[in-house]
Coordinates of C-alpha atoms in Angstrom, one line a residue:
M1 CA 0.0 0.0 0.0
A2 CA 1.2 3.5 -0.8
G3 CA 2.3 5.9 1.9
N4 CA 0.7 9.2 2.6
R5 CA 2.2 12.5 3.8
A6 CA 0.2 15.5 5.0
V7 CA 0.3 18.9 6.7
V8 CA -0.6 18.5 10.3
Y9 CA -1.6 21.1 12.9
K10 CA 0.7 20.6 15.9
G11 CA -0.5 23.4 18.2
S12 CA -0.6 27.2 18.2
G13 CA 1.7 28.6 15.5
N14 CA 3.1 25.2 14.5
V15 CA 2.5 22.9 11.5
A16 CA 4.5 20.0 10.2
V17 CA 4.6 17.6 7.3
E18 CA 4.1 14.0 8.7
D19 CA 3.3 10.5 7.6
I20 CA -0.4 9.7 8.1
Q21 CA -2.6 6.7 7.3
Y22 CA -3.4 6.1 3.7
P23 CA -7.1 6.8 3.2
E24 CA -9.8 4.2 3.1
L25 CA -13.4 4.4 2.2
I26 CA -14.3 4.6 5.9
L27 CA -13.8 7.4 8.5
R28 CA -11.5 6.2 11.2
D29 CA -11.0 7.7 14.6
G30 CA -8.4 10.5 14.9
P31 CA -7.9 14.1 16.0
G32 CA -11.1 16.0 15.7
V33 CA -13.3 13.1 14.5
N34 CA -16.7 13.3 16.1
P35 CA -17.3 10.0 18.0
K36 CA -20.6 9.5 16.1
N37 CA -18.7 9.7 12.8
V38 CA -16.1 7.0 13.7
G39 CA -16.4 4.0 11.6
R40 CA -18.7 5.7 9.1
K41 CA -18.6 3.7 5.8
C42 CA -18.2 5.6 2.6
D43 CA -18.8 3.1 -0.2
H44 CA -20.2 6.2 -2.0
G45 CA -16.8 7.8 -1.9
V46 CA -13.5 7.8 -3.9
I47 CA -9.8 8.0 -3.1
L48 CA -8.0 10.9 -4.8
K49 CA -4.3 11.4 -5.7
V50 CA -4.1 15.1 -4.8
V51 CA -2.9 17.2 -7.7
T52 CA -3.2 20.6 -6.0
T53 CA -4.3 21.6 -2.5
N54 CA -4.3 25.2 -1.3
I55 CA -3.5 27.0 2.0
C56 CA -6.5 29.0 3.1
G57 CA -6.9 31.9 5.4
S58 CA -9.4 29.8 7.3
D59 CA -6.6 27.3 8.0
Q60 CA -4.5 30.2 9.3
H61 CA -7.1 31.0 12.0
M62 CA -6.6 27.4 13.3
V63 CA -2.8 27.5 13.1
R64 CA -2.7 30.8 15.0
G65 CA -4.6 29.0 17.8
R66 CA -7.7 31.1 17.4
T67 CA -10.0 28.1 17.3
T68 CA -10.5 24.9 19.4
A69 CA -8.8 22.8 16.7
P70 CA -7.0 19.8 18.3
A71 CA -3.3 19.1 17.8
G72 CA -2.8 16.4 15.2
L73 CA -5.6 17.6 12.9
V74 CA -4.7 17.1 9.2
L75 CA -5.3 20.4 7.5
G76 CA -6.7 21.3 4.1
H77 CA -10.1 21.8 2.5
E78 CA -9.2 23.1 -1.0
I79 CA -8.6 19.9 -3.0
T80 CA -8.2 19.1 -6.7
G81 CA -7.2 15.5 -7.6
E82 CA -7.3 12.5 -9.8
V83 CA -9.6 9.6 -8.9
I84 CA -7.5 6.4 -8.3
E85 CA -10.1 4.3 -6.4
V86 CA -13.9 4.3 -6.5
G87 CA -16.3 2.9 -3.9
R88 CA -18.8 0.2 -4.9
D89 CA -21.7 2.6 -4.8
V90 CA -20.1 5.2 -7.1
E91 CA -21.8 5.1 -10.5
F92 CA -20.7 8.1 -12.6
I93 CA -17.2 9.1 -11.4
Q94 CA -14.5 6.9 -12.8
K95 CA -10.8 6.1 -12.2
G96 CA -8.7 8.6 -14.0
D97 CA -11.1 11.5 -13.7
L98 CA -9.6 14.9 -12.8
V99 CA -12.0 16.6 -10.3
S100 CA -12.5 19.6 -8.1
V101 CA -13.7 18.9 -4.6
P102 CA -16.1 21.4 -3.0
F103 CA -14.8 22.2 0.5
N104 CA -18.4 21.7 1.8
I105 CA -19.1 18.0 2.4
A106 CA -22.6 17.3 1.4
C107 CA -24.7 14.1 1.2
G108 CA -27.1 15.2 -1.7
R109 CA -30.0 13.5 0.1
C110 CA -31.1 15.8 2.9
R111 CA -33.6 18.7 2.6
A112 CA -30.7 21.3 2.7
C113 CA -28.8 19.7 -0.1
K114 CA -31.9 19.3 -2.3
E115 CA -32.5 23.0 -1.9
Q116 CA -28.8 23.8 -2.9
H117 CA -27.8 24.6 0.6
T118 CA -24.9 22.2 0.5
H119 CA -23.0 24.4 3.0
V120 CA -25.4 23.3 5.7
C121 CA -25.9 19.6 4.9
L122 CA -27.8 17.9 7.7
N123 CA -26.2 14.5 7.5
V124 CA -22.4 14.8 7.6
N125 CA -21.6 16.5 10.9
P126 CA -23.3 15.2 14.1
D127 CA -22.7 18.5 15.9
R128 CA -24.4 20.9 13.6
P129 CA -25.3 21.5 10.0
G130 CA -22.4 21.8 7.6
S131 CA -19.0 20.2 7.3
A132 CA -15.6 20.5 5.6
Y133 CA -12.3 18.6 5.3
G134 CA -9.6 19.2 7.9
Y135 CA -11.5 21.8 9.9
V136 CA -12.4 22.3 13.5
D137 CA -15.9 21.2 14.6
M138 CA -16.7 20.0 11.1
G139 CA -17.2 16.3 11.9
G140 CA -13.6 15.2 11.6
W141 CA -13.3 14.5 7.9
V142 CA -9.5 14.2 7.1
G143 CA -8.0 17.1 5.4
G144 CA -6.5 17.2 1.9
Q145 CA -3.2 19.0 2.3
S146 CA -1.8 15.6 1.6
E147 CA -0.7 13.2 -1.1
Y148 CA -4.0 11.2 -1.0
V149 CA -7.4 11.8 0.5
M150 CA -10.8 10.2 0.7
V151 CA -13.9 12.1 -0.6
P152 CA -17.4 10.9 0.3
Y153 CA -20.6 11.2 -1.8
A154 CA -18.5 11.4 -5.0
D155 CA -21.3 11.2 -7.6
F156 CA -23.1 14.2 -6.0
Q157 CA -20.2 16.4 -5.0
L158 CA -17.3 16.1 -7.5
L159 CA -16.9 18.5 -10.4
K160 CA -15.3 16.6 -13.3
F161 CA -13.2 18.6 -15.7
P162 CA -14.2 17.8 -19.3
D163 CA -10.7 17.5 -20.7
K164 CA -7.7 16.5 -18.5
D165 CA -5.1 18.0 -20.7
Q166 CA -6.9 21.3 -21.0
A167 CA -7.5 21.3 -17.2
M168 CA -3.9 20.8 -16.4
E169 CA -3.0 23.8 -18.6
K170 CA -5.4 25.9 -16.5
I171 CA -4.8 24.1 -13.2
R172 CA -3.6 27.2 -11.3
D173 CA -7.0 28.7 -12.0
L174 CA -9.1 25.6 -11.6
T175 CA -7.6 24.8 -8.2
M176 CA -9.4 27.9 -6.9
L177 CA -12.8 26.3 -7.6
S178 CA -12.8 24.2 -4.4
D179 CA -13.2 27.3 -2.2
I180 CA -11.9 30.8 -2.7
F181 CA -13.3 31.6 -6.2
P182 CA -16.8 30.4 -5.4
T183 CA -16.5 32.0 -1.9
G184 CA -15.5 35.4 -3.3
Y185 CA -18.2 35.1 -6.0
H186 CA -20.8 34.2 -3.4
G187 CA -19.8 37.3 -1.5
A188 CA -20.3 39.5 -4.5
V189 CA -23.5 37.8 -5.6
S190 CA -24.9 38.0 -2.0
A191 CA -24.0 41.7 -2.0
G192 CA -26.1 42.2 -5.1
V193 CA -23.3 43.2 -7.4
R194 CA -24.6 43.9 -10.9
P195 CA -23.5 45.9 -13.9
G196 CA -22.7 49.5 -12.9
S197 CA -22.4 48.7 -9.2
T198 CA -19.9 50.4 -6.8
V199 CA -18.5 47.9 -4.5
Y200 CA -16.4 47.9 -1.4
V201 CA -14.4 44.7 -0.5
A202 CA -13.0 44.6 3.0
G203 CA -9.8 42.6 3.0
A204 CA -7.2 42.0 0.3
G205 CA -6.3 38.4 1.2
P206 CA -7.0 35.7 -1.4
V207 CA -10.8 35.6 -0.7
G208 CA -11.0 39.4 -0.9
L209 CA -9.1 39.4 -4.2
A210 CA -11.4 36.7 -5.4
A211 CA -14.4 38.7 -4.4
A212 CA -13.0 41.8 -6.2
H213 CA -12.3 39.8 -9.4
S214 CA -15.8 38.3 -9.1
A215 CA -17.4 41.8 -8.8
Q216 CA -15.6 42.7 -12.0
L217 CA -16.9 39.6 -13.7
L218 CA -20.4 40.6 -12.6
G219 CA -20.0 44.0 -14.2
A220 CA -19.2 46.4 -11.3
A221 CA -18.3 49.9 -12.4
V222 CA -15.8 50.4 -9.5
V223 CA -14.4 47.9 -7.0
I224 CA -12.7 49.4 -4.0
V225 CA -10.5 47.2 -1.8
G226 CA -9.5 48.1 1.8
D227 CA -6.7 46.5 3.8
L228 CA -3.9 47.3 6.3
N229 CA -1.3 45.5 4.1
P230 CA 0.3 47.6 1.3
E231 CA 1.7 44.6 -0.5
R232 CA -1.8 43.0 -0.7
L233 CA -3.3 46.4 -1.8
E234 CA -0.7 46.5 -4.6
Q235 CA -2.0 43.1 -5.7
A236 CA -5.5 44.4 -5.8
R237 CA -4.4 47.3 -8.0
S238 CA -2.7 45.0 -10.3
F239 CA -6.0 43.9 -11.9
G240 CA -7.8 47.2 -11.8
C241 CA -9.2 47.8 -8.3
E242 CA -9.2 51.1 -6.4
T243 CA -7.7 50.7 -2.9
V244 CA -7.8 52.2 0.6
D245 CA -4.8 51.8 3.0
L246 CA -6.6 51.4 6.3
S247 CA -3.4 51.5 8.2
K248 CA -3.1 55.2 7.3
H249 CA -6.8 56.3 7.3
D250 CA -9.4 55.7 10.0
N251 CA -12.3 57.2 8.2
L252 CA -13.4 54.8 5.5
G253 CA -16.3 57.0 4.2
E254 CA -13.9 59.9 3.5
Q255 CA -11.6 57.7 1.5
I256 CA -14.5 56.3 -0.5
E257 CA -15.7 59.8 -1.2
Q258 CA -12.3 60.7 -2.6
I259 CA -12.7 57.9 -5.1
L260 CA -16.4 58.1 -5.9
G261 CA -17.5 61.6 -5.0
V262 CA -19.9 60.3 -2.4
P263 CA -19.0 58.5 0.9
E264 CA -21.0 55.4 0.2
V265 CA -21.1 52.4 -2.1
D266 CA -24.0 50.3 -3.5
C267 CA -22.9 47.1 -1.7
A268 CA -20.1 45.7 0.3
V269 CA -18.3 42.3 1.0
D270 CA -16.6 41.3 4.3
C271 CA -13.7 39.1 3.5
V272 CA -11.9 39.6 6.8
G273 CA -13.9 37.9 9.5
F274 CA -13.4 37.6 13.3
E275 CA -9.7 38.6 13.5
A276 CA -10.5 42.1 12.1
H277 CA -8.4 45.1 13.3
G278 CA -9.5 48.7 13.7
H279 CA -8.4 51.4 11.2
G280 CA -5.7 54.0 11.4
P281 CA -2.0 54.1 12.4
Q282 CA -2.7 52.8 15.9
H283 CA -4.9 49.9 14.9
S284 CA -5.4 46.9 17.1
E285 CA -7.7 43.9 17.0
A286 CA -11.4 44.9 17.1
P287 CA -13.5 42.0 15.7
A288 CA -16.6 43.9 14.9
T289 CA -14.8 46.6 12.9
V290 CA -15.5 45.3 9.4
L291 CA -19.1 44.6 10.0
N292 CA -19.7 48.0 11.5
S293 CA -17.7 49.8 8.8
I294 CA -19.5 48.2 5.9
M295 CA -22.9 49.1 7.4
Q296 CA -21.6 52.6 7.6
V297 CA -20.5 53.0 4.0
T298 CA -23.2 50.9 2.2
R299 CA -26.2 52.9 1.0
A300 CA -29.7 52.5 2.4
G301 CA -31.3 49.5 0.9
G302 CA -28.0 47.9 0.0
K303 CA -26.7 44.4 0.6
L304 CA -23.8 43.0 2.6
G305 CA -22.1 39.7 1.6
I306 CA -20.3 38.3 4.6
P307 CA -18.1 35.3 3.5
G308 CA -15.5 36.2 6.1
L309 CA -15.3 33.6 8.8
Y310 CA -16.9 34.1 12.2
V311 CA -16.7 31.4 14.9
T312 CA -18.5 30.3 18.0
G313 CA -15.3 29.4 19.8
D314 CA -12.2 31.7 19.9
P315 CA -9.9 31.0 22.8
G316 CA -7.6 33.8 21.8
A317 CA -10.3 36.5 21.7
L318 CA -9.9 39.8 23.6
D319 CA -12.9 39.4 25.9
E320 CA -15.3 36.7 27.2
D321 CA -18.0 37.7 24.8
A322 CA -15.8 37.5 21.7
K323 CA -14.6 34.0 22.9
I324 CA -18.1 32.7 22.0
G325 CA -18.6 34.8 18.9
T326 CA -20.6 37.6 20.6
L327 CA -19.5 40.9 19.0
K328 CA -20.5 44.5 19.5
I329 CA -22.2 45.0 16.2
R330 CA -24.3 48.2 15.4
F331 CA -27.2 46.2 14.3
G332 CA -29.5 49.2 14.7
L333 CA -27.6 51.0 12.0
G334 CA -28.1 48.1 9.6
W335 CA -31.8 47.9 10.5
A336 CA -32.2 51.6 10.0
K337 CA -30.6 51.4 6.6
A338 CA -32.7 48.4 5.6
H339 CA -29.6 46.3 4.8
T340 CA -29.7 42.7 3.8
F341 CA -27.0 40.5 5.4
V342 CA -26.0 37.1 3.9
T343 CA -23.6 35.1 6.1
G344 CA -22.2 31.5 6.4
Q345 CA -20.2 29.1 4.4
T346 CA -20.4 29.3 0.6
P347 CA -22.5 26.6 -1.1
V348 CA -19.7 25.9 -3.6
M349 CA -21.8 23.5 -5.8
K350 CA -24.1 26.4 -6.6
Y351 CA -21.4 28.2 -8.5
H352 CA -18.4 25.9 -9.4
Y353 CA -19.6 24.7 -12.8
E354 CA -20.2 28.2 -14.2
L355 CA -17.0 29.5 -12.7
M356 CA -15.1 26.5 -14.3
M357 CA -16.6 27.4 -17.7
S358 CA -15.5 31.1 -17.1
I359 CA -11.9 29.8 -16.5
L360 CA -11.8 27.4 -19.4
R361 CA -13.2 30.0 -21.8
G362 CA -10.7 32.6 -20.7
R363 CA -13.2 34.9 -19.0
A364 CA -11.8 34.6 -15.5
Q365 CA -8.1 34.9 -14.5
I366 CA -8.4 34.1 -10.9
A367 CA -4.9 32.7 -10.5
K368 CA -3.4 36.0 -11.6
A369 CA -5.8 38.0 -9.4
V370 CA -4.8 36.1 -6.2
N371 CA -1.1 35.6 -7.2
A372 CA -1.2 31.8 -7.2
T373 CA 2.2 30.5 -6.1
V374 CA 3.1 26.8 -6.4
I375 CA 5.0 25.1 -3.6
S376 CA 6.0 21.6 -2.6
L377 CA 4.4 19.8 0.3
D378 CA 7.6 20.1 2.3
E379 CA 7.5 23.9 1.8
A380 CA 4.1 24.2 3.4
P381 CA 5.3 25.1 6.9
Q382 CA 7.3 28.0 5.5
A383 CA 4.4 29.1 3.4
Y384 CA 2.1 29.1 6.5
A385 CA 4.6 31.4 8.2
A386 CA 4.9 33.7 5.2
F387 CA 1.1 33.8 4.8
D388 CA 0.7 34.7 8.5
K389 CA 3.0 37.7 8.0
G390 CA 0.8 39.0 5.2
A391 CA 2.4 37.6 2.0
A392 CA 0.3 38.7 -1.0
R393 CA 0.1 35.2 -2.4
K394 CA -2.2 32.2 -2.6
Y395 CA -0.1 29.2 -1.9
V396 CA -0.9 26.1 -4.0
I397 CA 0.7 22.9 -2.8
D398 CA 1.8 20.4 -5.4
P399 CA 2.2 17.2 -3.4
H400 CA 3.5 15.0 -6.2
G401 CA 5.6 17.6 -8.1
I402 CA 3.3 17.4 -11.1
L403 CA 3.0 21.2 -11.9
K404 CA 5.5 23.3 -13.7
K405 CA 6.6 26.2 -11.4

């Protein structure tokens, strides 16, 4: 039997590449596996040889020690791979298929899945609706920053690329279909972006850049990206976004007015989440900052897309309320302005086919927008450290050395 190596969370600030068990079509006990999921048979699943697997900002929250993730958890929920084994109940996916794996694990059978709410599947996580690979409190499904991984419910979930050779030519773009491209797109769609819209995107990390590019694809007239990191803001400008350096300015409305002539936008997207900082030269952590600021600068009747991660357990939070996800949000302001809020994980399957076609037909250049950077599996710990320091890159792990750098 083949070996398997993976990126493993070792405790706050520490990841390592280690040997782990080769995947089977069953969920074995291990770090973070819900006891009710132990021994769960997955004859509806497949084993993938991982072609690409990406480092996500959501992974970084765990690695910083800002969640209740247990040491030993295998990381990684952004997976693209080749099918090398199929379960006996798999009918349509075949060995040799090159596929994108939605980060949401979804059964396809429950009420939520049938209504396209695959981000809150009712059958894959005994604790609460919704699940993901290699993530805290998500049922314990083994992560995919590895050489091989098991994916359940293959016929329902997997997006098969129509031509393997064509897909490998576009693999740096297509690898983004597992999470950040649909997530950024969902944020823009939830915010109501349409032709002619003015849009504010909070955060110039990979998801923020994906949201900005998505807003452009949807026809936005102006996309403004705000961040505290000059290097990431430069990346946003590289594909036509306006930017606001929030490390220098504490009044977001004034900065938007300098760009648009008015201190408000039609809609806004929060791509920061619960580790938000305040604005200005003396900024420090203030987790409700982005939510309050986008309410402030979004016009009355506007929509707010909130794909940024907010958690129910944050042991590193500033106060006892924030440790359980209770933040000081100016909800009255949002109510008075009749804002629409859309939150939660992204239902990847709702969008990934159309975004795949946009990539294959040359309409979307998401790899360029997020500065996709290919690394080896052994380079993952250094990439986590660089990403934590604000590198303006989306790290794409190539576990088998298949891609050209």
